[in-house]
PDB file of C-alpha atoms in Angstrom:
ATOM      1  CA  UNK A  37     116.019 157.121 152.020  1.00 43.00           C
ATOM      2  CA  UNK A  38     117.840 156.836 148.771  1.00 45.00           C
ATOM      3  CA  UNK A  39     117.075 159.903 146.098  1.00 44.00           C
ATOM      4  CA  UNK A  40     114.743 161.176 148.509  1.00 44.00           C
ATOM      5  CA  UNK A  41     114.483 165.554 148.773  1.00 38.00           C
ATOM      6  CA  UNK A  42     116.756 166.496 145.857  1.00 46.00           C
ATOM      7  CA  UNK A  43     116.328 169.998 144.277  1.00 45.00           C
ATOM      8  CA  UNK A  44     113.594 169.238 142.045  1.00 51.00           C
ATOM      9  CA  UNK A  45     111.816 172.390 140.649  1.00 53.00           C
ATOM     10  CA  UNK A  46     108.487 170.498 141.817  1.00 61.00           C
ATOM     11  CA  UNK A  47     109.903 169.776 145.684  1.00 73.00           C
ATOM     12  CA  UNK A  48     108.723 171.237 149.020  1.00 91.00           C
ATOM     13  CA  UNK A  49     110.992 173.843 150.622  1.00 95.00           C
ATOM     14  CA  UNK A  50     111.413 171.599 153.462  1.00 97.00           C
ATOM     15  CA  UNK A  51     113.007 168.674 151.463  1.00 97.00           C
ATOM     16  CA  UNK A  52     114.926 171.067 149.548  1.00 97.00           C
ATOM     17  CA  UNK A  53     116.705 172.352 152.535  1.00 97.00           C
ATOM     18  CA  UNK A  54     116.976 168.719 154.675  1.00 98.00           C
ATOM     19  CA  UNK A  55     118.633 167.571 150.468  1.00 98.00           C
ATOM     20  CA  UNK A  56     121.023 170.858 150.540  1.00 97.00           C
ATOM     21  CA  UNK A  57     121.984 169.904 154.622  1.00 98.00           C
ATOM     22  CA  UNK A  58     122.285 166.147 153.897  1.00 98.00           C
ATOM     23  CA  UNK A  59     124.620 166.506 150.697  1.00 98.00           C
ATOM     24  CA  UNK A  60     126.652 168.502 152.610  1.00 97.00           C
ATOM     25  CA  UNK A  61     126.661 166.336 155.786  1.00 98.00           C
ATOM     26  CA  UNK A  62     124.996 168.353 157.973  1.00 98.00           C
ATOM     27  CA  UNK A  63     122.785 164.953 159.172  1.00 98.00           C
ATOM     28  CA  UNK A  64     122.215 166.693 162.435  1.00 98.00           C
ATOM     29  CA  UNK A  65     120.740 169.990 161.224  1.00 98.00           C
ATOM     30  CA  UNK A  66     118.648 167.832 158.839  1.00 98.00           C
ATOM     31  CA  UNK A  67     116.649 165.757 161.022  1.00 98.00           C
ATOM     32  CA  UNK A  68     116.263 168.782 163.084  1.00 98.00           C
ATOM     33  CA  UNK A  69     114.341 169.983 160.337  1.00 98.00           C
ATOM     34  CA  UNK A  70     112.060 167.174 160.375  1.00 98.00           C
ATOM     35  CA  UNK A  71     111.916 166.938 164.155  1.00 97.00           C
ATOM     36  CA  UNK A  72     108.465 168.720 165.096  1.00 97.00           C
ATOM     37  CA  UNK A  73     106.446 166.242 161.819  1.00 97.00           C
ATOM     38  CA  UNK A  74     108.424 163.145 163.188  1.00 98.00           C
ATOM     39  CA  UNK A  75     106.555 163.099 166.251  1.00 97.00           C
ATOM     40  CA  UNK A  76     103.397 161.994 164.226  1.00 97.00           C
ATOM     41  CA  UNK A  77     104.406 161.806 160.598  1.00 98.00           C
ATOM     42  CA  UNK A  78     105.598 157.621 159.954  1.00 97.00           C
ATOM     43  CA  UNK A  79     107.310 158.965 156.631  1.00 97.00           C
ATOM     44  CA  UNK A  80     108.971 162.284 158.708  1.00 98.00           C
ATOM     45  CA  UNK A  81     110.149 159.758 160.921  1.00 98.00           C
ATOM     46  CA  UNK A  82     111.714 157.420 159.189  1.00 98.00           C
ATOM     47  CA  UNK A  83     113.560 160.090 157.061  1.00 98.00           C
ATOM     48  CA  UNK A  84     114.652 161.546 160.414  1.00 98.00           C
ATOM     49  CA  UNK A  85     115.745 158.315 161.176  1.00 98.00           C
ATOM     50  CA  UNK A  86     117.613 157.375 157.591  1.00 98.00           C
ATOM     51  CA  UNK A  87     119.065 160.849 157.947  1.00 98.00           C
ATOM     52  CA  UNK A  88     120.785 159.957 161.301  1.00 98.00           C
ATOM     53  CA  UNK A  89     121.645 156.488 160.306  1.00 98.00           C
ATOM     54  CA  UNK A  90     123.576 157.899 157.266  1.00 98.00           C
ATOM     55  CA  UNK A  91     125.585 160.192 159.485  1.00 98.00           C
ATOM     56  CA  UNK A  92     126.785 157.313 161.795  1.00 98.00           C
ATOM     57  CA  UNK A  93     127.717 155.779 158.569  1.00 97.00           C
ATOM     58  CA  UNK A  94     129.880 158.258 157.098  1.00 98.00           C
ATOM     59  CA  UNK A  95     131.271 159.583 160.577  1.00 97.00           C
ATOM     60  CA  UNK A  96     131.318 156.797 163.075  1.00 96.00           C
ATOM     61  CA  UNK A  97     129.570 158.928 165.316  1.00 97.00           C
ATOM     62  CA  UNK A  98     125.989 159.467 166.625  1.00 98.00           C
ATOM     63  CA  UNK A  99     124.331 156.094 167.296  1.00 98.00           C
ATOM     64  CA  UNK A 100     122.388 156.681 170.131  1.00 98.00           C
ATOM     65  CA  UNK A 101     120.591 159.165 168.433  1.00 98.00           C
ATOM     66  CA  UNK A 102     120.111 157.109 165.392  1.00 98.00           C
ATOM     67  CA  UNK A 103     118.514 154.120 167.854  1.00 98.00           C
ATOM     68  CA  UNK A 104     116.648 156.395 169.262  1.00 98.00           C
ATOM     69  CA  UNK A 105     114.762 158.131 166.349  1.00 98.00           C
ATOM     70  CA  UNK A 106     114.422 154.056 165.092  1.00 98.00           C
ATOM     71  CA  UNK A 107     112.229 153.288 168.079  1.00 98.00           C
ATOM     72  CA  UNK A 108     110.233 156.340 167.863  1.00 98.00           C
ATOM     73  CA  UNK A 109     109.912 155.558 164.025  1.00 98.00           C
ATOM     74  CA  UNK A 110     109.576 151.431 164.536  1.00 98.00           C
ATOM     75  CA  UNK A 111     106.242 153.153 167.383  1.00 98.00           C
ATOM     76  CA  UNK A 112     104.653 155.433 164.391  1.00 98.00           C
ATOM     77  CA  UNK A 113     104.591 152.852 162.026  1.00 97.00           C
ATOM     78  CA  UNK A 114     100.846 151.373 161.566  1.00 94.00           C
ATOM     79  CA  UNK A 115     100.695 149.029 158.351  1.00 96.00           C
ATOM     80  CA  UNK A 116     102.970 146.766 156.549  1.00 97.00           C
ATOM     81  CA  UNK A 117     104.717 148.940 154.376  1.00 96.00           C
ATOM     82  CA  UNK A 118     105.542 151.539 156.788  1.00 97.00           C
ATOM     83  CA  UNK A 119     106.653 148.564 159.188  1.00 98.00           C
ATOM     84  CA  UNK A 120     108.828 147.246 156.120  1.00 98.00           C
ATOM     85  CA  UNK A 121     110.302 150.301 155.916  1.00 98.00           C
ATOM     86  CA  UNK A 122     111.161 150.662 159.329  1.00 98.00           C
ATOM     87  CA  UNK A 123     112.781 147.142 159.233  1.00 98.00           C
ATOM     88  CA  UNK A 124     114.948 148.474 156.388  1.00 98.00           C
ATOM     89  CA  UNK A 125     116.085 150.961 158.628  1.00 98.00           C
ATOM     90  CA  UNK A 126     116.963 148.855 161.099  1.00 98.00           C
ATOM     91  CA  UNK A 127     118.396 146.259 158.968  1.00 98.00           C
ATOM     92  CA  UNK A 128     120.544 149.485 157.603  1.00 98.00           C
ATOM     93  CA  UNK A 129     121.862 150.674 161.378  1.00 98.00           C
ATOM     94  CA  UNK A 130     122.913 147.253 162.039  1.00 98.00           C
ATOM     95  CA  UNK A 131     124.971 146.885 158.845  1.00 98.00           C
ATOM     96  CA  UNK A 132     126.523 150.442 159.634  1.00 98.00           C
ATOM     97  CA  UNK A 133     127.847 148.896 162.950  1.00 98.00           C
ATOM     98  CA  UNK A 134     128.832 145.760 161.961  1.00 98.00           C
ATOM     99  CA  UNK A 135     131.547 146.852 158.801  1.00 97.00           C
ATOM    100  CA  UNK A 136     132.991 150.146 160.882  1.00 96.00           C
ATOM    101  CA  UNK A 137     133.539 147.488 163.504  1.00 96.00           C
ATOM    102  CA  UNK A 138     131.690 149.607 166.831  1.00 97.00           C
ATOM    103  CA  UNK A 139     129.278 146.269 167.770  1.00 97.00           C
ATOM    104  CA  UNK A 140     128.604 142.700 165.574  1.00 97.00           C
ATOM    105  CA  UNK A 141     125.129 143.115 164.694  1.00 97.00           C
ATOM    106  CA  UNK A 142     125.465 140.935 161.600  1.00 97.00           C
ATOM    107  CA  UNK A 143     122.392 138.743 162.898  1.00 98.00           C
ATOM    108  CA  UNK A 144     120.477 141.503 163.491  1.00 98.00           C
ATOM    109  CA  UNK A 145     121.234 142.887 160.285  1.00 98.00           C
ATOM    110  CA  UNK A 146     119.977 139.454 158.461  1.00 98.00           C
ATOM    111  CA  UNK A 147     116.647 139.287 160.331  1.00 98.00           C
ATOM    112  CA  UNK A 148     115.538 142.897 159.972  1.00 98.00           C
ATOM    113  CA  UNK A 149     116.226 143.191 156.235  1.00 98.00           C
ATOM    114  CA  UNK A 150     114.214 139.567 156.121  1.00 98.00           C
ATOM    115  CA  UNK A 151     111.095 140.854 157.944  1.00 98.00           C
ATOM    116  CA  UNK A 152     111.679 143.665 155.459  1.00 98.00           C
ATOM    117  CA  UNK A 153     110.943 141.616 152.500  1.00 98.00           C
ATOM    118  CA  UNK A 154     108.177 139.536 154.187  1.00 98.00           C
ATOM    119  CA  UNK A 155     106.373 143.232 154.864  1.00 98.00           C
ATOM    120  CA  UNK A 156     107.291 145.123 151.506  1.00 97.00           C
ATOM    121  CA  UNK A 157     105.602 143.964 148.506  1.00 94.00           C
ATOM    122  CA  UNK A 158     107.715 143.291 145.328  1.00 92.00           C
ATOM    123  CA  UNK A 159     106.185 146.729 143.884  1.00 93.00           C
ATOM    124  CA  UNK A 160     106.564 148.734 146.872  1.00 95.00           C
ATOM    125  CA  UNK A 161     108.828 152.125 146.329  1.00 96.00           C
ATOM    126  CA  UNK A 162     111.062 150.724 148.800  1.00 97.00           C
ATOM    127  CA  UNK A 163     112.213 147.488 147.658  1.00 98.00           C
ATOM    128  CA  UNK A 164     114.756 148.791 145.051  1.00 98.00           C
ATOM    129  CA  UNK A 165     116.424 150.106 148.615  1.00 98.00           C
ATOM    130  CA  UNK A 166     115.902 146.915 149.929  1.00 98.00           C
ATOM    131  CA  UNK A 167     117.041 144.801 147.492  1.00 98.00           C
ATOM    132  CA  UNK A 168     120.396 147.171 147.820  1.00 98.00           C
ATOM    133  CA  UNK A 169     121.051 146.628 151.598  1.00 98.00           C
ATOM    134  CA  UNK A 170     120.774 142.708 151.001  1.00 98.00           C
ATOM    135  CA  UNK A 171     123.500 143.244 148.863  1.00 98.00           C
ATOM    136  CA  UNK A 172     125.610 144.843 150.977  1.00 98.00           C
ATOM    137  CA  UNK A 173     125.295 142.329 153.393  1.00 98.00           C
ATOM    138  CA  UNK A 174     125.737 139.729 150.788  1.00 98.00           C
ATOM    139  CA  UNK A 175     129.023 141.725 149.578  1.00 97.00           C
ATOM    140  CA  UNK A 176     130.796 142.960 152.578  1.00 97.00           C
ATOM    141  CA  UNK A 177     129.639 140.671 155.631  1.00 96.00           C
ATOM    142  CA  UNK A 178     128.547 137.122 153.838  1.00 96.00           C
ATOM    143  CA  UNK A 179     131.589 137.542 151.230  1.00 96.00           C
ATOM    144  CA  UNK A 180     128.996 136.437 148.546  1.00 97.00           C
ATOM    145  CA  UNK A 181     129.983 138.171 145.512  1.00 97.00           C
ATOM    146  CA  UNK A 182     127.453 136.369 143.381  1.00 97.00           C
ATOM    147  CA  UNK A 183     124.163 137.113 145.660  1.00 98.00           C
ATOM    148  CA  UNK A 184     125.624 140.661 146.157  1.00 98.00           C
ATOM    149  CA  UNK A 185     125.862 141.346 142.251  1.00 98.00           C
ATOM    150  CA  UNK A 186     122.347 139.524 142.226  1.00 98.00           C
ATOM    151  CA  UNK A 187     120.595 141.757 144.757  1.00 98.00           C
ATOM    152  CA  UNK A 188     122.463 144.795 143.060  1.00 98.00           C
ATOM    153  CA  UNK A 189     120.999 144.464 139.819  1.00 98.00           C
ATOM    154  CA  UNK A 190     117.920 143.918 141.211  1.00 98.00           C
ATOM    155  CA  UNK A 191     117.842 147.077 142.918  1.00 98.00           C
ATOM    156  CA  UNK A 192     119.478 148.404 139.893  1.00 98.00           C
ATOM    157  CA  UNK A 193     116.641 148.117 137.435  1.00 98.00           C
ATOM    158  CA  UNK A 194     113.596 148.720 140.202  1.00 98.00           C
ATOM    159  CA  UNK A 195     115.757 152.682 140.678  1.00 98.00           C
ATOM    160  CA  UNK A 196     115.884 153.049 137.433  1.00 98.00           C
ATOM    161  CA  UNK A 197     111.899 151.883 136.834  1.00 97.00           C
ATOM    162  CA  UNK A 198     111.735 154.828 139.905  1.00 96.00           C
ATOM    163  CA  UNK A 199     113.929 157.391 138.217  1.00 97.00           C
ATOM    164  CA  UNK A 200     115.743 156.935 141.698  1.00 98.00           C
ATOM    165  CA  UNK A 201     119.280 158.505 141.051  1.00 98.00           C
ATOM    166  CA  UNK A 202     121.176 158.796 143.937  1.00 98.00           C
ATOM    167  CA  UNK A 203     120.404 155.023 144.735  1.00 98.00           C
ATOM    168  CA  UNK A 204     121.569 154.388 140.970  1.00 98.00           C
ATOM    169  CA  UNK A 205     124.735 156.348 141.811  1.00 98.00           C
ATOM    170  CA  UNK A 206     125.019 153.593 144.344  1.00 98.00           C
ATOM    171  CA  UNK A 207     124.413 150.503 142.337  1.00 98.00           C
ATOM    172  CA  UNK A 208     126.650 151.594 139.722  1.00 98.00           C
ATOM    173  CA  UNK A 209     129.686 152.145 142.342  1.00 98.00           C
ATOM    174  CA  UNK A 210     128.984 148.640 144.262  1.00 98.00           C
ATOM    175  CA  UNK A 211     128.388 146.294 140.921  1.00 98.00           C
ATOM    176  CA  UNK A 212     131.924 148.060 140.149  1.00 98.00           C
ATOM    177  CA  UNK A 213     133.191 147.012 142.852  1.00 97.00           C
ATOM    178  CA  UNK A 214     132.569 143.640 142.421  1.00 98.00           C
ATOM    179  CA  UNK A 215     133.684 143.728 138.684  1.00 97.00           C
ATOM    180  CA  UNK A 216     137.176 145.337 140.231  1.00 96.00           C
ATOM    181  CA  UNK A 217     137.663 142.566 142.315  1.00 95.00           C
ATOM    182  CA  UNK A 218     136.605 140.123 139.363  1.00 95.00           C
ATOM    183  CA  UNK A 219     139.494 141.681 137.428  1.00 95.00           C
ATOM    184  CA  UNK A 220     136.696 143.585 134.600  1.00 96.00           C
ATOM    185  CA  UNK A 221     138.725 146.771 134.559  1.00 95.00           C
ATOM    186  CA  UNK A 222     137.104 148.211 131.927  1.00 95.00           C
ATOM    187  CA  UNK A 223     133.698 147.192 133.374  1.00 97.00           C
ATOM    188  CA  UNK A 224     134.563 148.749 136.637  1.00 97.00           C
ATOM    189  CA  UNK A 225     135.696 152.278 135.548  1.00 97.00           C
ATOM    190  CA  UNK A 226     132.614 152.649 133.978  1.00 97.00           C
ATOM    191  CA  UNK A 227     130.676 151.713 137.228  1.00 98.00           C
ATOM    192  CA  UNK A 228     132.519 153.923 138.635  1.00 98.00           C
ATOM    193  CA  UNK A 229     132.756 156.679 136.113  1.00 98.00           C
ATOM    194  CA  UNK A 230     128.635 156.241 136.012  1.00 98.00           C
ATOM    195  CA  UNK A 231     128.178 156.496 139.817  1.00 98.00           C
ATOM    196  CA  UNK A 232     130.462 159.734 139.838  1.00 98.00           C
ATOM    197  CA  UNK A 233     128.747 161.795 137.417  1.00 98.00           C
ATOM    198  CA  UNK A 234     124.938 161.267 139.242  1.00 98.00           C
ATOM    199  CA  UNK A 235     126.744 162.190 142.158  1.00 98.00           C
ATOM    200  CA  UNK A 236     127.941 165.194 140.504  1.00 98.00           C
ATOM    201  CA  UNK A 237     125.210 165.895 138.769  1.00 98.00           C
ATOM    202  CA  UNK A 238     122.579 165.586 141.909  1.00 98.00           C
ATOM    203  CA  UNK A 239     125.357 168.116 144.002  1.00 97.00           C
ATOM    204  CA  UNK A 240     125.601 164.925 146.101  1.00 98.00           C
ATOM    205  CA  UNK A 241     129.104 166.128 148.042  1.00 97.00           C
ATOM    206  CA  UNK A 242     129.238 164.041 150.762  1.00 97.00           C
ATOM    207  CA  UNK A 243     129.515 161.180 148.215  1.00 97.00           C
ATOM    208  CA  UNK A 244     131.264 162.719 145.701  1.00 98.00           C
ATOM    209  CA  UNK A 245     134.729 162.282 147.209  1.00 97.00           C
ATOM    210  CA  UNK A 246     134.496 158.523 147.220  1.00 97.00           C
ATOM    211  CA  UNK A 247     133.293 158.112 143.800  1.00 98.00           C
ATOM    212  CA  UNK A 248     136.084 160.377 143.224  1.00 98.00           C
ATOM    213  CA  UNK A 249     138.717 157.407 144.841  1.00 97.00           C
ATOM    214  CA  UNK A 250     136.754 154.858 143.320  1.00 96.00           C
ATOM    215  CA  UNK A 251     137.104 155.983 139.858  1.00 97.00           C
ATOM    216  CA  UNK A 252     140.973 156.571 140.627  1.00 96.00           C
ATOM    217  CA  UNK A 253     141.644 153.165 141.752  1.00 93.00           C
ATOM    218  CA  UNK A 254     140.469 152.489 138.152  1.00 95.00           C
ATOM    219  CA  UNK A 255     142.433 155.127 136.140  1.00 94.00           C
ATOM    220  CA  UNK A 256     145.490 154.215 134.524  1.00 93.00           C
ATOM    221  CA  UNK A 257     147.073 156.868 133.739  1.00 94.00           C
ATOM    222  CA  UNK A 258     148.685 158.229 137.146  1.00 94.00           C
ATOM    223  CA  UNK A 259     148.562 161.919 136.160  1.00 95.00           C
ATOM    224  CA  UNK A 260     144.826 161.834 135.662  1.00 95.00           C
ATOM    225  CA  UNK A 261     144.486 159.556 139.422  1.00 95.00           C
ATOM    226  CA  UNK A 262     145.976 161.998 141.038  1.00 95.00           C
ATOM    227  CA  UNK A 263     144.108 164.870 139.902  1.00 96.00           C
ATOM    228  CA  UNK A 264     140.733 162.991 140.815  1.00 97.00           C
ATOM    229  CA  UNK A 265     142.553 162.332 144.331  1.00 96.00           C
ATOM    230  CA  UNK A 266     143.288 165.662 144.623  1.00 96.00           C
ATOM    231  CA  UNK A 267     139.734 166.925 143.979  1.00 97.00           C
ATOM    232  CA  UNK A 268     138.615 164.099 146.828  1.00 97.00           C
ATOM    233  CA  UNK A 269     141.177 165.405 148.974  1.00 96.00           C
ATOM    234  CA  UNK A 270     139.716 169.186 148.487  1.00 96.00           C
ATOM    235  CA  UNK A 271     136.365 167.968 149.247  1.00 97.00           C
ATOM    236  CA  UNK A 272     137.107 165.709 151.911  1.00 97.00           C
ATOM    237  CA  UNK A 273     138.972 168.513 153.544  1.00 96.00           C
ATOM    238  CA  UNK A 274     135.713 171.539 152.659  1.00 96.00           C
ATOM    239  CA  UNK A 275     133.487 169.187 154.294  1.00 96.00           C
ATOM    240  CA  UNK A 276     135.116 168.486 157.989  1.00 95.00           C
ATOM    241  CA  UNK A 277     136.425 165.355 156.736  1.00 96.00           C
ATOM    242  CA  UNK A 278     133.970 163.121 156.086  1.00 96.00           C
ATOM    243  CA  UNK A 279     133.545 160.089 155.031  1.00 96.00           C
ATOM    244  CA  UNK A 280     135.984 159.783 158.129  1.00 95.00           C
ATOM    245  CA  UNK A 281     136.782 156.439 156.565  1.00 93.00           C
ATOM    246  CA  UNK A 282     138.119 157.619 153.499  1.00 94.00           C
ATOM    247  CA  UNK A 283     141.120 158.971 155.198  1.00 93.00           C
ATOM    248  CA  UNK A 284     143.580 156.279 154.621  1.00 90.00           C
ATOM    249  CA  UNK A 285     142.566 156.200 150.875  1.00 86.00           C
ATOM    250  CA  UNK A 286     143.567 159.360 150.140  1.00 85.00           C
ATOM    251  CA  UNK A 287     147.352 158.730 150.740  1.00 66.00           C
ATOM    252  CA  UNK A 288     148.736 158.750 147.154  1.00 54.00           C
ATOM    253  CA  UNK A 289     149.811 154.913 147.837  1.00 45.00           C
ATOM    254  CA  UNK A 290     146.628 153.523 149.630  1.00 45.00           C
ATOM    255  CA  UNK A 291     145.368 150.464 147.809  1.00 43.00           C
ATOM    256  CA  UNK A 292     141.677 149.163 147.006  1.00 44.00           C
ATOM    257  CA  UNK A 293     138.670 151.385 147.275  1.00 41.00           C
ATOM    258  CA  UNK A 294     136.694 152.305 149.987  1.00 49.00           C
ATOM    259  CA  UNK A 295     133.280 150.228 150.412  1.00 50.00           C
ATOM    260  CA  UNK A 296     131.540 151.355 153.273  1.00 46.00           C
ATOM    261  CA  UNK A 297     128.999 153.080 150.826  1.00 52.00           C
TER     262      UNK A 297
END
């Protein structure tokens, strides 16, 4: 789940309303939405699923529910790419509790986005996803900058070949990253500056306040960082705060940028 249920003129109702809950982090109410199709549906599923995964992500909170819904998805699936998909998932949950530190699953992590690949063929809709959860292993578990920035790209051109642009909001943010940390300033802010105005643009909120951080990590002129950490701040604040780990960077001296995208 990636650009999945924006506000397209040409979308269902349904994904409307689970886009307008999951932008502003209502995961729970979300999946509920999807509940009643998810006991038959593979796809409903593994949205419910994705859905609950992203809320542990962005809250700490919630992962028996998330495990759960991954079972009954990981049951529904019937053919490789579905299974593929599922593996992604699970690949996903097991990052999500590895970097905010609740249980090493790192392994676990490896193997299921592995037996993703093996399943998904190099066309499938969901590789560009894939190819975007390697690197995030490769970036903030493995400490491999270069197969992170590798696996980014890749995932970088297969959204763009799907017109995927929340998961190109994402690309541009983590390839900044790694050109912050490279010392590519310039390179970075407009990552960053990119990966803001999707997010913006899609009425992404929930991920609008870190792309809001990001960018001011990157801004040189301290009037104009504070304003953009003011605006995260006022978001952070409207939506319950969450990301719960963006806290700490919102103090006007906190260093770095937050990653846990």
């Amino acid at each position: 789940m990636s650009g999945s249920g924006t506000t397209a003129d040409d979308d269902p109702p349904l994904q409307t309303a689970v886009w307008r809950l999951r932008s502003r982090a209502c995961w729970t109410d979300a999946a509920a939405l999807l509940e009643r199709d998810a006991t038959t549906d593979p796809a409903a599923a593994l949205q419910r699923t994705a859905l609950l995964i992203e809320r542990c992500l962005y809250t700490g909170d919630g992962w028996t529910d998330a495990e759960d819904a991954l079972r009954a998805a990981e049951a529904l699936a019937h053919d490789d790419a579905e299974r593929g998909a599922a593996a992604c998932e699970r690949g996903h949950l097991a990052y999500a509790s590895t970097l905010l530190g609740v249980r090493d699953r790192a392994d676990e992590a490896r193997v299921a986005l592995s037996r993703s690949a093996a399943l998904l063929s190099p066309a499938a809709p969901g590789r560009p996803l894939l190819d975007f959860r390697r690197g995030l292993i490769a970036q903030n578990i493995a400490d491999s900058p270069q197969a992170a920035r590798a696996a980014y790209r890749r995932a970088h051109a297969g959204a763009t070949a799907q017109g995927d642009e929340l998961l190109l909001s994402s690309t541009w943010r983590q390839l900044a990253q790694l050109s912050l940390r490279e010392g590519e300033l310039a390179e970075a802010r407009r990552g960053f500056a990119e990966s803001l105005r999707i997010r913006e643009e899609l009425g992404f909120l929930v991920g609008t306040a870190p792309a809001l951080i990001a960018l001011a990590d990157t801004e040189p002129e301290p009037e104009a960082a504070a304003r953009l950490r003011a605006e995260a701040g006022r978001l952070f604040r409207l939506l319950g705060g969450v990301p719960t780990w963006l806290a700490p960077h919102l103090e006007p001296s906190a260093p770095g940028t937050a990653e846990a995208n």
